[in-house]
């Protein structure tokens, strides 16, 4: 059986849980689904930009992992600007730590 890849909404819900972690590649795919693009990178720092957001998002890829505060920063931007993922239905985003959106 081929393992299915989680939808972007499922990744977002997973990331929004308290204490959540994502692998860097999952997180990068999530950012790209929400319209971010990798603008520059060096050994540790990857700078993502979004056409609707003036803020830069600095993400560190350390051994395939990212720091929890960077995950929270990205989620805060997604919620603040009410971004939608490319594969997402028109449903409101759950707030970070809100369990009500988990079964939606």
PDB file of C-alpha atoms in Angstrom:
ATOM      1  CA  UNK A   1       0.000   0.000   0.000  1.00  0.00           C
ATOM      2  CA  UNK A   2       1.359   3.423  -0.945  1.00  0.00           C
ATOM      3  CA  UNK A   3       1.425   5.828   2.004  1.00  0.00           C
ATOM      4  CA  UNK A   4      -0.709   8.875   1.356  1.00  0.00           C
ATOM      5  CA  UNK A   5       0.748  12.316   1.816  1.00  0.00           C
ATOM      6  CA  UNK A   6      -1.168  14.500   4.247  1.00  0.00           C
ATOM      7  CA  UNK A   7      -3.112  17.373   2.746  1.00  0.00           C
ATOM      8  CA  UNK A   8      -1.850  20.867   3.379  1.00  0.00           C
ATOM      9  CA  UNK A   9      -4.769  21.421   5.753  1.00  0.00           C
ATOM     10  CA  UNK A  10      -3.788  18.292   7.708  1.00  0.00           C
ATOM     11  CA  UNK A  11      -0.197  19.549   7.916  1.00  0.00           C
ATOM     12  CA  UNK A  12      -1.464  22.935   9.089  1.00  0.00           C
ATOM     13  CA  UNK A  13      -3.631  21.333  11.762  1.00  0.00           C
ATOM     14  CA  UNK A  14      -0.720  19.162  12.870  1.00  0.00           C
ATOM     15  CA  UNK A  15       1.558  22.212  13.018  1.00  0.00           C
ATOM     16  CA  UNK A  16      -1.006  24.209  15.025  1.00  0.00           C
ATOM     17  CA  UNK A  17      -1.095  21.694  17.877  1.00  0.00           C
ATOM     18  CA  UNK A  18       0.781  22.766  21.016  1.00  0.00           C
ATOM     19  CA  UNK A  19       4.308  21.359  21.005  1.00  0.00           C
ATOM     20  CA  UNK A  20       4.034  20.333  17.355  1.00  0.00           C
ATOM     21  CA  UNK A  21       7.032  19.701  15.161  1.00  0.00           C
ATOM     22  CA  UNK A  22       7.328  19.216  11.421  1.00  0.00           C
ATOM     23  CA  UNK A  23      10.234  18.077   9.323  1.00  0.00           C
ATOM     24  CA  UNK A  24      11.787  20.850   7.263  1.00  0.00           C
ATOM     25  CA  UNK A  25      10.623  19.346   3.945  1.00  0.00           C
ATOM     26  CA  UNK A  26       7.016  19.080   5.183  1.00  0.00           C
ATOM     27  CA  UNK A  27       7.166  22.639   6.422  1.00  0.00           C
ATOM     28  CA  UNK A  28       8.631  23.937   3.159  1.00  0.00           C
ATOM     29  CA  UNK A  29       5.834  22.204   1.215  1.00  0.00           C
ATOM     30  CA  UNK A  30       3.286  23.760   3.561  1.00  0.00           C
ATOM     31  CA  UNK A  31       4.744  27.242   3.083  1.00  0.00           C
ATOM     32  CA  UNK A  32       4.781  26.829  -0.697  1.00  0.00           C
ATOM     33  CA  UNK A  33       1.146  25.696  -0.654  1.00  0.00           C
ATOM     34  CA  UNK A  34       0.264  28.941   1.117  1.00  0.00           C
ATOM     35  CA  UNK A  35       2.021  31.010  -1.545  1.00  0.00           C
ATOM     36  CA  UNK A  36       5.431  31.520   0.047  1.00  0.00           C
ATOM     37  CA  UNK A  37       8.503  31.087  -2.108  1.00  0.00           C
ATOM     38  CA  UNK A  38      12.119  30.546  -1.211  1.00  0.00           C
ATOM     39  CA  UNK A  39      13.856  33.852  -1.984  1.00  0.00           C
ATOM     40  CA  UNK A  40      17.358  33.062  -0.750  1.00  0.00           C
ATOM     41  CA  UNK A  41      19.250  30.476   1.212  1.00  0.00           C
ATOM     42  CA  UNK A  42      22.639  29.755   2.662  1.00  0.00           C
ATOM     43  CA  UNK A  43      23.913  26.852   4.758  1.00  0.00           C
ATOM     44  CA  UNK A  44      21.472  27.377   7.627  1.00  0.00           C
ATOM     45  CA  UNK A  45      19.071  30.184   6.778  1.00  0.00           C
ATOM     46  CA  UNK A  46      16.279  30.010   4.226  1.00  0.00           C
ATOM     47  CA  UNK A  47      14.383  33.229   3.560  1.00  0.00           C
ATOM     48  CA  UNK A  48      10.789  32.864   2.381  1.00  0.00           C
ATOM     49  CA  UNK A  49       8.671  35.688   0.974  1.00  0.00           C
ATOM     50  CA  UNK A  50       4.992  36.027   0.131  1.00  0.00           C
ATOM     51  CA  UNK A  51       3.516  38.547  -2.343  1.00  0.00           C
ATOM     52  CA  UNK A  52       0.854  39.728   0.160  1.00  0.00           C
ATOM     53  CA  UNK A  53       3.094  39.909   3.237  1.00  0.00           C
ATOM     54  CA  UNK A  54       5.761  42.551   3.867  1.00  0.00           C
ATOM     55  CA  UNK A  55       7.550  40.381   6.454  1.00  0.00           C
ATOM     56  CA  UNK A  56      10.365  38.001   5.562  1.00  0.00           C
ATOM     57  CA  UNK A  57      10.277  34.535   7.067  1.00  0.00           C
ATOM     58  CA  UNK A  58      13.693  33.241   8.145  1.00  0.00           C
ATOM     59  CA  UNK A  59      13.678  29.451   8.586  1.00  0.00           C
ATOM     60  CA  UNK A  60      16.642  27.349   9.657  1.00  0.00           C
ATOM     61  CA  UNK A  61      17.039  23.820   8.319  1.00  0.00           C
ATOM     62  CA  UNK A  62      19.053  22.041  10.985  1.00  0.00           C
ATOM     63  CA  UNK A  63      19.418  18.372  10.179  1.00  0.00           C
ATOM     64  CA  UNK A  64      16.032  18.277   8.464  1.00  0.00           C
ATOM     65  CA  UNK A  65      14.273  19.896  11.431  1.00  0.00           C
ATOM     66  CA  UNK A  66      13.206  23.433  12.218  1.00  0.00           C
ATOM     67  CA  UNK A  67      12.994  25.346  15.450  1.00  0.00           C
ATOM     68  CA  UNK A  68       9.552  25.421  17.129  1.00  0.00           C
ATOM     69  CA  UNK A  69       9.503  29.225  17.355  1.00  0.00           C
ATOM     70  CA  UNK A  70       9.957  29.429  13.577  1.00  0.00           C
ATOM     71  CA  UNK A  71       6.943  27.183  13.088  1.00  0.00           C
ATOM     72  CA  UNK A  72       4.913  29.500  15.343  1.00  0.00           C
ATOM     73  CA  UNK A  73       6.129  32.578  13.428  1.00  0.00           C
ATOM     74  CA  UNK A  74       4.990  31.102  10.129  1.00  0.00           C
ATOM     75  CA  UNK A  75       1.628  30.018  11.541  1.00  0.00           C
ATOM     76  CA  UNK A  76       1.082  33.492  12.970  1.00  0.00           C
ATOM     77  CA  UNK A  77       1.615  35.005   9.506  1.00  0.00           C
ATOM     78  CA  UNK A  78      -0.735  32.468   7.895  1.00  0.00           C
ATOM     79  CA  UNK A  79      -3.466  33.287  10.441  1.00  0.00           C
ATOM     80  CA  UNK A  80      -2.826  37.040  10.502  1.00  0.00           C
ATOM     81  CA  UNK A  81      -3.176  37.356   6.733  1.00  0.00           C
ATOM     82  CA  UNK A  82      -5.824  34.589   6.428  1.00  0.00           C
ATOM     83  CA  UNK A  83      -3.868  32.827   3.703  1.00  0.00           C
ATOM     84  CA  UNK A  84      -5.382  29.817   1.948  1.00  0.00           C
ATOM     85  CA  UNK A  85      -3.533  26.741   0.748  1.00  0.00           C
ATOM     86  CA  UNK A  86      -3.844  25.779  -2.894  1.00  0.00           C
ATOM     87  CA  UNK A  87      -5.573  22.468  -2.038  1.00  0.00           C
ATOM     88  CA  UNK A  88      -7.721  23.905   0.753  1.00  0.00           C
ATOM     89  CA  UNK A  89     -11.474  24.176   0.667  1.00  0.00           C
ATOM     90  CA  UNK A  90     -13.064  27.465   1.658  1.00  0.00           C
ATOM     91  CA  UNK A  91     -13.221  26.749   5.386  1.00  0.00           C
ATOM     92  CA  UNK A  92     -12.026  29.071   8.132  1.00  0.00           C
ATOM     93  CA  UNK A  93      -8.636  28.308   9.614  1.00  0.00           C
ATOM     94  CA  UNK A  94      -8.582  26.975  13.173  1.00  0.00           C
ATOM     95  CA  UNK A  95      -6.641  29.102  15.618  1.00  0.00           C
ATOM     96  CA  UNK A  96      -3.354  27.671  16.946  1.00  0.00           C
ATOM     97  CA  UNK A  97      -4.102  25.183  19.716  1.00  0.00           C
ATOM     98  CA  UNK A  98      -7.828  25.117  18.846  1.00  0.00           C
ATOM     99  CA  UNK A  99      -9.028  21.524  18.732  1.00  0.00           C
ATOM    100  CA  UNK A 100     -12.393  22.417  17.164  1.00  0.00           C
ATOM    101  CA  UNK A 101     -10.964  22.427  13.639  1.00  0.00           C
ATOM    102  CA  UNK A 102      -9.260  19.056  13.923  1.00  0.00           C
ATOM    103  CA  UNK A 103     -12.220  16.969  12.833  1.00  0.00           C
ATOM    104  CA  UNK A 104     -13.625  19.420  10.296  1.00  0.00           C
TER     105      UNK A 104
END
